[in-house]
Short mmCIF file of C-alpha atoms in Angstrom, two decimals:
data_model
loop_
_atom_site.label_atom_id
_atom_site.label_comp_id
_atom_site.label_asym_id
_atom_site.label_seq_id
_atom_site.Cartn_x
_atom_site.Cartn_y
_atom_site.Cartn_z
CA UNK A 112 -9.01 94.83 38.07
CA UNK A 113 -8.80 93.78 41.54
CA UNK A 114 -8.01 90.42 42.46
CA UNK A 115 -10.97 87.84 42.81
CA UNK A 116 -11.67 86.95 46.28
CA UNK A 117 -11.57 83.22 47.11
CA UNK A 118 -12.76 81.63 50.51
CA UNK A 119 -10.78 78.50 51.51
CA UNK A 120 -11.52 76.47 53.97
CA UNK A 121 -7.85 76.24 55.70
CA UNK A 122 -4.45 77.53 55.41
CA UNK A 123 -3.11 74.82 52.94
CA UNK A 124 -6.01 76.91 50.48
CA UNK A 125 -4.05 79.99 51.39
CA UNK A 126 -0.65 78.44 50.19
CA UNK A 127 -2.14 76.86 46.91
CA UNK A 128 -3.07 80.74 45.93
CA UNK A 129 -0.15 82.19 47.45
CA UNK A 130 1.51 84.20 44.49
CA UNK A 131 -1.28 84.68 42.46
CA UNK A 132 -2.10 88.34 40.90
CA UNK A 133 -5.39 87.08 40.31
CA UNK A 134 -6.64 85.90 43.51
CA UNK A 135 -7.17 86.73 47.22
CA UNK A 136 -7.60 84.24 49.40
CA UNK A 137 -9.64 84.50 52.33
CA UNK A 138 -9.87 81.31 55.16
CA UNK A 139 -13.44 80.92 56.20
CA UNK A 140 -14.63 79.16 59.50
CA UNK A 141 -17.16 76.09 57.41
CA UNK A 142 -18.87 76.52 60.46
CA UNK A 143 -20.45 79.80 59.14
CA UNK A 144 -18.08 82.42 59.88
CA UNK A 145 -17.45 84.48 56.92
CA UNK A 146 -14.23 87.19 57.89
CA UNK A 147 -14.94 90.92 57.21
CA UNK A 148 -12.41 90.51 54.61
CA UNK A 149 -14.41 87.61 52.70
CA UNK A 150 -18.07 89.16 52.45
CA UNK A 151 -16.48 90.61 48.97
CA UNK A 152 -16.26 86.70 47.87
CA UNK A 153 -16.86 85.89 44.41
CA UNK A 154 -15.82 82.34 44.98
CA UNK A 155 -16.06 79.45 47.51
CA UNK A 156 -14.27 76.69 48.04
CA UNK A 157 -16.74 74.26 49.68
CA UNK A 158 -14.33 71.52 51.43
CA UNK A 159 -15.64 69.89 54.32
CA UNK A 160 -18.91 72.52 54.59
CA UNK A 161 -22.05 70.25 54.91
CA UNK A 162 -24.62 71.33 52.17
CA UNK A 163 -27.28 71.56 54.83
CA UNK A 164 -25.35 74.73 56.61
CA UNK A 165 -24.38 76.13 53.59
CA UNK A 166 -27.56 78.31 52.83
CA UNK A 167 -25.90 80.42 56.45
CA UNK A 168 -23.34 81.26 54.54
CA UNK A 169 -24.42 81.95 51.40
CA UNK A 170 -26.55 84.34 53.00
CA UNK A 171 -23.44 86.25 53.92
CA UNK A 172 -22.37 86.74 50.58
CA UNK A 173 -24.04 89.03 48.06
CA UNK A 174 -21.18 89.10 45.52
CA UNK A 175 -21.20 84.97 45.38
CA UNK A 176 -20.76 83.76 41.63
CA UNK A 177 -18.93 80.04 42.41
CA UNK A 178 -18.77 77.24 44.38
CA UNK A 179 -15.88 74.90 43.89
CA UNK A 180 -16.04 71.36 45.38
CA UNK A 181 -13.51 68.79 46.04
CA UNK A 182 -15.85 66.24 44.65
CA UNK A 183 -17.10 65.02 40.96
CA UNK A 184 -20.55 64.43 42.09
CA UNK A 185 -22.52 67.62 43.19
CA UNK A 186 -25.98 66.25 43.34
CA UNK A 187 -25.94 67.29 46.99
CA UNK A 188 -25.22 70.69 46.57
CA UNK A 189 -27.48 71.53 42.95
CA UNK A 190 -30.46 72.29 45.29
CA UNK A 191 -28.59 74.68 47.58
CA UNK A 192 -26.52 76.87 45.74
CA UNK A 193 -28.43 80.26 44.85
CA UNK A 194 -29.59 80.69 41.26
CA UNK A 195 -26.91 82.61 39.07
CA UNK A 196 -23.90 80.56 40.92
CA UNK A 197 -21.48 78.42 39.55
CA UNK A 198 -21.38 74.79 40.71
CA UNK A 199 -18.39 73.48 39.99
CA UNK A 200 -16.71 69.91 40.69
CA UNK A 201 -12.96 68.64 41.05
CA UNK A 202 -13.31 67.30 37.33
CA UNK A 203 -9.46 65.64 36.19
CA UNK A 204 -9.27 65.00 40.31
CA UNK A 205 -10.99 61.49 40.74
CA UNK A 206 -11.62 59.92 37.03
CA UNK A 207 -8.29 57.71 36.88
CA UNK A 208 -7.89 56.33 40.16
CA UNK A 209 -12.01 55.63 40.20
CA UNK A 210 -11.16 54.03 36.75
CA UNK A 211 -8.19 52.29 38.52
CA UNK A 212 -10.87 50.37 41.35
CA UNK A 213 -13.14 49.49 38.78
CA UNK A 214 -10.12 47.31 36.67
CA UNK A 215 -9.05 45.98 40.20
CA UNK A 216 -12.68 44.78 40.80
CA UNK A 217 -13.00 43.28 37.47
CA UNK A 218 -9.45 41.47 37.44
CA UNK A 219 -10.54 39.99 40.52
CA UNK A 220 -13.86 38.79 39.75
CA UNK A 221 -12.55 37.43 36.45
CA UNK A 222 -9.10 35.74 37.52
CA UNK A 223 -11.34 34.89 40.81
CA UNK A 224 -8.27 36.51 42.86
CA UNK A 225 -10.24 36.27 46.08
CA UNK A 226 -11.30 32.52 45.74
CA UNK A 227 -7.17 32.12 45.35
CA UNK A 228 -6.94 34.17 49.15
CA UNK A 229 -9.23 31.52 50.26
CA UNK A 230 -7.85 28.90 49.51
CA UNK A 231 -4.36 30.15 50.44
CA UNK A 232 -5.63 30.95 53.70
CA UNK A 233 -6.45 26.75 54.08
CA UNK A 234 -3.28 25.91 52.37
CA UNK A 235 -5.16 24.09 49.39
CA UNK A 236 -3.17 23.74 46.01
CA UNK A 237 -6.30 23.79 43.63
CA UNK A 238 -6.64 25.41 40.30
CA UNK A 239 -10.04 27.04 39.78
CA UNK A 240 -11.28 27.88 36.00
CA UNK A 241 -11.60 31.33 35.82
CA UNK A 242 -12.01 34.27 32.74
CA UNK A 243 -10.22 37.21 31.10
CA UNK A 244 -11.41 40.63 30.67
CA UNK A 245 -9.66 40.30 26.89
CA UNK A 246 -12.89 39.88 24.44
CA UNK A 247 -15.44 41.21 27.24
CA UNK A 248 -17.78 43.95 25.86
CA UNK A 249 -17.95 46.93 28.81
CA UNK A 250 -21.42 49.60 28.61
CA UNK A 251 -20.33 52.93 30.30
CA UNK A 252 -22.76 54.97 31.59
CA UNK A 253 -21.73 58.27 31.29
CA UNK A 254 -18.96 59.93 28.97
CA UNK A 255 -17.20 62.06 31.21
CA UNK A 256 -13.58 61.79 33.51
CA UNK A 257 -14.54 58.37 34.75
CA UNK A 258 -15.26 56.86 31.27
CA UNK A 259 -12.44 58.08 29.72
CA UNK A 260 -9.71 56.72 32.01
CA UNK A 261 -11.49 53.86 31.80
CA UNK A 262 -11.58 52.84 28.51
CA UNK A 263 -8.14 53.60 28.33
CA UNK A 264 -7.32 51.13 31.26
CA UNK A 265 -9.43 48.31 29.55
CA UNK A 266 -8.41 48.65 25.99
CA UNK A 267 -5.19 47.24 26.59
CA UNK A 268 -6.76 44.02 28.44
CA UNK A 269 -8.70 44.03 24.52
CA UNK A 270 -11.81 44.71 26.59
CA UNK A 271 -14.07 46.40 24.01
CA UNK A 272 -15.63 49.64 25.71
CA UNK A 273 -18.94 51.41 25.03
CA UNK A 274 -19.86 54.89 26.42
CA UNK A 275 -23.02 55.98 27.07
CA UNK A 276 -24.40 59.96 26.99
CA UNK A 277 -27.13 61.94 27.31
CA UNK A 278 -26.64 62.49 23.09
CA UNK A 279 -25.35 59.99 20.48
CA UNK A 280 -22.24 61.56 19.13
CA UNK A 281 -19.74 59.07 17.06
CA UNK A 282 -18.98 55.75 19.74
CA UNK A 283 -21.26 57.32 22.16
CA UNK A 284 -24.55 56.03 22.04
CA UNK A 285 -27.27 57.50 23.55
CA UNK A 286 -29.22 56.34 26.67
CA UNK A 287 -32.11 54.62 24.80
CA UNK A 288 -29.98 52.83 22.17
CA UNK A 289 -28.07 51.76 25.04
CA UNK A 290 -30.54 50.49 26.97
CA UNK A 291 -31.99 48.15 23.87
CA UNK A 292 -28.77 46.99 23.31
CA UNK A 293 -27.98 46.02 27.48
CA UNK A 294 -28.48 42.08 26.70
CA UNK A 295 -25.00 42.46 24.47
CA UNK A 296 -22.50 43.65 27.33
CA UNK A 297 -20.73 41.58 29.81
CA UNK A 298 -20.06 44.72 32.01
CA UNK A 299 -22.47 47.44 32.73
CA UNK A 300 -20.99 50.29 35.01
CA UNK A 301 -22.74 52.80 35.88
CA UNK A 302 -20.73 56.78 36.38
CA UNK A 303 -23.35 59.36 36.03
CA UNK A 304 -24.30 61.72 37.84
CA UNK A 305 -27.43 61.67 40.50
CA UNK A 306 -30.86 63.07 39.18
CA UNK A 307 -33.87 63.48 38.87
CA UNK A 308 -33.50 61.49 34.79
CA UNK A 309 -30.74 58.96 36.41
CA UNK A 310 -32.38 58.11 39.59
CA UNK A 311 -33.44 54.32 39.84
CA UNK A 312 -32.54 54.09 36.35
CA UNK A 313 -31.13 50.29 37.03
CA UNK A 314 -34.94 48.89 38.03
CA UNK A 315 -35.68 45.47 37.56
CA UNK A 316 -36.56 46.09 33.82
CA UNK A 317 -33.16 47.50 33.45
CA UNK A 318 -31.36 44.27 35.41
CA UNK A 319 -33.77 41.82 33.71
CA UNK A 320 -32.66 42.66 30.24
CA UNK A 321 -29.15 41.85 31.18
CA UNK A 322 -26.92 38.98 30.20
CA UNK A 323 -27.02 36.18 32.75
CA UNK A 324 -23.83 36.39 34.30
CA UNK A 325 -22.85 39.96 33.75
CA UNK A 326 -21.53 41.73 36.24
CA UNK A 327 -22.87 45.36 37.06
CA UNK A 328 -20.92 48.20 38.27
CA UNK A 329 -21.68 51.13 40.41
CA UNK A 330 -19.13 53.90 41.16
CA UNK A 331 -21.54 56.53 40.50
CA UNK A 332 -24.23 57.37 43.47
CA UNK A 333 -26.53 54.23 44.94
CA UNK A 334 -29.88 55.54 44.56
CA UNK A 335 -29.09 55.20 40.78
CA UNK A 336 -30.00 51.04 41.85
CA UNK A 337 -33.04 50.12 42.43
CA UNK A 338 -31.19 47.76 45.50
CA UNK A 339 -34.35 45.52 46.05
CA UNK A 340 -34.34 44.96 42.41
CA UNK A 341 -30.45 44.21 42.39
CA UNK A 342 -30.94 41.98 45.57
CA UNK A 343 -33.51 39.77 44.32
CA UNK A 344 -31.18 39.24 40.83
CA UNK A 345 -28.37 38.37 42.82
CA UNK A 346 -30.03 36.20 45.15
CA UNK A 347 -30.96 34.62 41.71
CA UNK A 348 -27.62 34.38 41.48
CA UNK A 349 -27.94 35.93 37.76
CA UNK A 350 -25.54 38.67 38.30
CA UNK A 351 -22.92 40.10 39.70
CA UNK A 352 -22.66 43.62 41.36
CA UNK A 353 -19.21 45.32 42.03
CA UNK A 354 -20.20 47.95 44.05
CA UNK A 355 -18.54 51.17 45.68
CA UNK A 356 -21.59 53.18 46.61
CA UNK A 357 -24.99 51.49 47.61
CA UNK A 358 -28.26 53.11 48.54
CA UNK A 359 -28.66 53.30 51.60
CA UNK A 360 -25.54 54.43 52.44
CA UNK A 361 -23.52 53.51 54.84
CA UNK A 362 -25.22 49.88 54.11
CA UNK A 363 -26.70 48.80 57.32
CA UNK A 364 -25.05 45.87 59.33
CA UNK A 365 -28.07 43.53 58.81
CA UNK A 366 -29.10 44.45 55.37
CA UNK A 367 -29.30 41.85 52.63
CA UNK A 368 -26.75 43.22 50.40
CA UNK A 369 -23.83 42.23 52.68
CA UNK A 370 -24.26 38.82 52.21
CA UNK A 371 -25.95 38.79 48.75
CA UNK A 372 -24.24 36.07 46.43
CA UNK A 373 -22.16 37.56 43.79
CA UNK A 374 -21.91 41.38 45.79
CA UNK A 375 -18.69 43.19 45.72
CA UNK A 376 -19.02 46.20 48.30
CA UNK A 377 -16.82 48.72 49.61
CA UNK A 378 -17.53 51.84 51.67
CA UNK A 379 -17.46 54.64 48.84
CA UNK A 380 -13.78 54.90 48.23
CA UNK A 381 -12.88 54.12 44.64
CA UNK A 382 -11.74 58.19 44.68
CA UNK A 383 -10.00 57.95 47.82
CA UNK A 384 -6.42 57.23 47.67
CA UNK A 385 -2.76 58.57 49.31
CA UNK A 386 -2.70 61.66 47.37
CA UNK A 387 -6.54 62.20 46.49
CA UNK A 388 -5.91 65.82 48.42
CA UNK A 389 -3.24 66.81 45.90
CA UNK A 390 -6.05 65.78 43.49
CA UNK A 391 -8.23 67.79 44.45
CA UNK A 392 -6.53 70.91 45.23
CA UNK A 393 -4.65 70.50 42.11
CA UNK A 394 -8.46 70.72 40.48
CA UNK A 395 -9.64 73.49 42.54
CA UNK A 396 -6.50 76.16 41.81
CA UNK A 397 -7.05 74.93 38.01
CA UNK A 398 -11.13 75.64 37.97
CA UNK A 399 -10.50 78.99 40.25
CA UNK A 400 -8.24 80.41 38.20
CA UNK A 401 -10.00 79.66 34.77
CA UNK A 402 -13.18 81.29 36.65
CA UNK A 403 -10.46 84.78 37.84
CA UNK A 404 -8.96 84.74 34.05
CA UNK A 405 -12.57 84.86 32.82
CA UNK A 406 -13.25 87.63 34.90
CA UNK A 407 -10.62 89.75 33.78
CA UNK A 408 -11.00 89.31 30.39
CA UNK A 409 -14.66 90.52 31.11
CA UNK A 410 -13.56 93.76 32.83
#
C-alpha cells in the first residue's frame, strides 16, 4: 500500500514524519493552498488554520478521512469538518500540565499565597489563617486526560477526588448523581468538552446548590458558565471561581468579572507552557500514525 498522505502545516511537520514508510507528508499553505501533491490527502493536520476558512480547503480534498488538531477541545471544528471525517484532538498533549494550573490555583487559594505577595510587597510580618487541600473533597467534571492527571496530582495532598461522566462506571458517577450530590464537594472543576448537553450547565441552580465557600473551577470552555449567574454568587461573596477560560472570551476590560470578589482569571493558558509544541506534535505523529497503521491493516 502506498503511503498515507498527510498535510502539515510547516516544515517542522515534515521533519516529525521524516522516515516514516507509512506516511507522506505534504506542507500546505493554511491560507487555502492545497499543493498538487496534497489533493491525494487522507489526513490534515489543522495547526493554526481558522475553522471558519477551513470549509476552502476541505473542498479541495475528495480523499479527506482526518483532521488532527493540536488542541483537546474541538468544539470549534465538530460543525465544519465534512461528515465521514475523523476529528481528532492532541489527547496525552495538554491533560498534565492543565492538571498542573489547576493544583497551583488551589495551593494558592488555600495557603492564601497571594495575600502573602501582598503583604510582602508592604513589608508586613503578619500570619494569616489559611487551609489545606488534605481532607478537601474535589467533583471532576469529565473523566478524560484532564481528570486523570488530576486526581493523581491531588491524591497525594489526601484531597479525595470524584470524576464525573457521561455513564456511571465504578468511581465515576454519572452527571445526574453528581449533580444531587454538588452540596458535598469543596471543589467543583469543570473539564468537559463544549456542547450542545454541557453548555450553561453551571446556571444558577447548578451554583446555588453548592457549598458556601467552595471554590469552582473552569479549565474547560466558558460558555459552560452561566457568567451572570457566577457573578452575582461571587459578588455574594459565596464562592470562589478559579478560572482559565471565561465566556466571553477575551473578558472585556470593563466587565464585572475582573474585579468580582473571590475571581481567579487568567487568559486561557493552563495548556500553554515551554514545551506545549513538543506536546502537541508528539500527539499528532502518535494519532497519525495509529490512523496510517489502521489503514494498512485494512488494505
Amino acid at each position: 500500500m502506498n503511503p498515507v498522505v498527510v498535510l502539515v502545516p510547516d516544515e517542522r511537520g515534515m521533519r516529525e514524519f521524516d522516515g516514516s514508510a507509512l506516511i507522506r507528508p505534504v506542507v500546505y499553505d493554511v491560507g487555502g493552498r492545497i499543493p498538487a501533491a496534497g489533493l491525494d490527502a487522507q489526513v490534515l493536520v489543522a495547526h493554526g488554520l481558522d475553522p471558519a476558512r477551513a470549509g476552502e480547503i476541505f473542498e479541495q480534498l475528495p480523499k479527506l478521512r482526518m483532521v488532527q488538531l493540536f488542541s483537546s477541545g474541538s468544539d470549534e471544528w465538530e460543525a465544519v469538518v465534512p461528515d465521514g471525517v475523523r476529528l481528532s484532538n492532541a489527547d496525552r498533549a495538554h491533560g498534565g500540565i492543565v492538571a498542573e494550573w489547576v493544583v497551583a490555583q488551589l495551593l494558592t487559594h488555600y495557603r492564601k499565597l497571594e495575600a502573602y505577595r501582598d503583604l510582602q510587597r508592604e513589608r508586613r510580618w503578619e500570619a494569616l489563617s489559611s487551609s489545606t487541600l488534605s481532607g478537601k473533597r474535589a467533583l471532576v467534571f469529565g473523566a478524560g486526560d484532564i481528570s486523570e492527571n488530576l486526581r493523581r496530582r491531588l491524591e497525594p495532598f489526601e484531597t479525595v477526588v470524584t470524576s464525573v461522566g457521561r455513564t456511571a462506571r465504578g468511581t465515576v458517577l454519572d452527571i445526574p448523581r453528581a449533580l444531587a450530590r454538588l452540596a458535598e464537594f469543596d471543589i467543583v472543576v469543570l473539564a468537559v468538552p463544549l456542547n450542545a448537553s454541557t453548555r450553561g450547565m453551571v446556571d444558577a441552580a447548578f451554583l446555588a446548590a453548592m457549598r458556601d465557600g467552595a471554590v469552582l473551577v473552569n479549565v474547560g470552555r466558558g460558555p459552560l458558565v452561566d457568567t451572570d449567574a457566577l457573578v452575582a454568587e461571587l459578588q455574594a461573596r459565596r464562592l470562589y471561581a478559579l478560572l482559565d477560560v471565561t465566556d466571553p472570551e477575551p473578558l472585556p476590560p470593563g466587565h464585572r468579572l475582573w474585579n468580582a470578589p473571590g475571581a481567579v482569571v487568567t487568559p486561557h493558558i493552563a495548556g500553554t507552557t515551554e514545551g506545549t509544541l513538543d506536546r502537541c506534535w508528539a500527539a499528532v505523529v502518535r494519532k497519525v500514525t495509529e490512523y496510517a497503521r489502521e489503514r494498512i491493516e485494512e488494505a
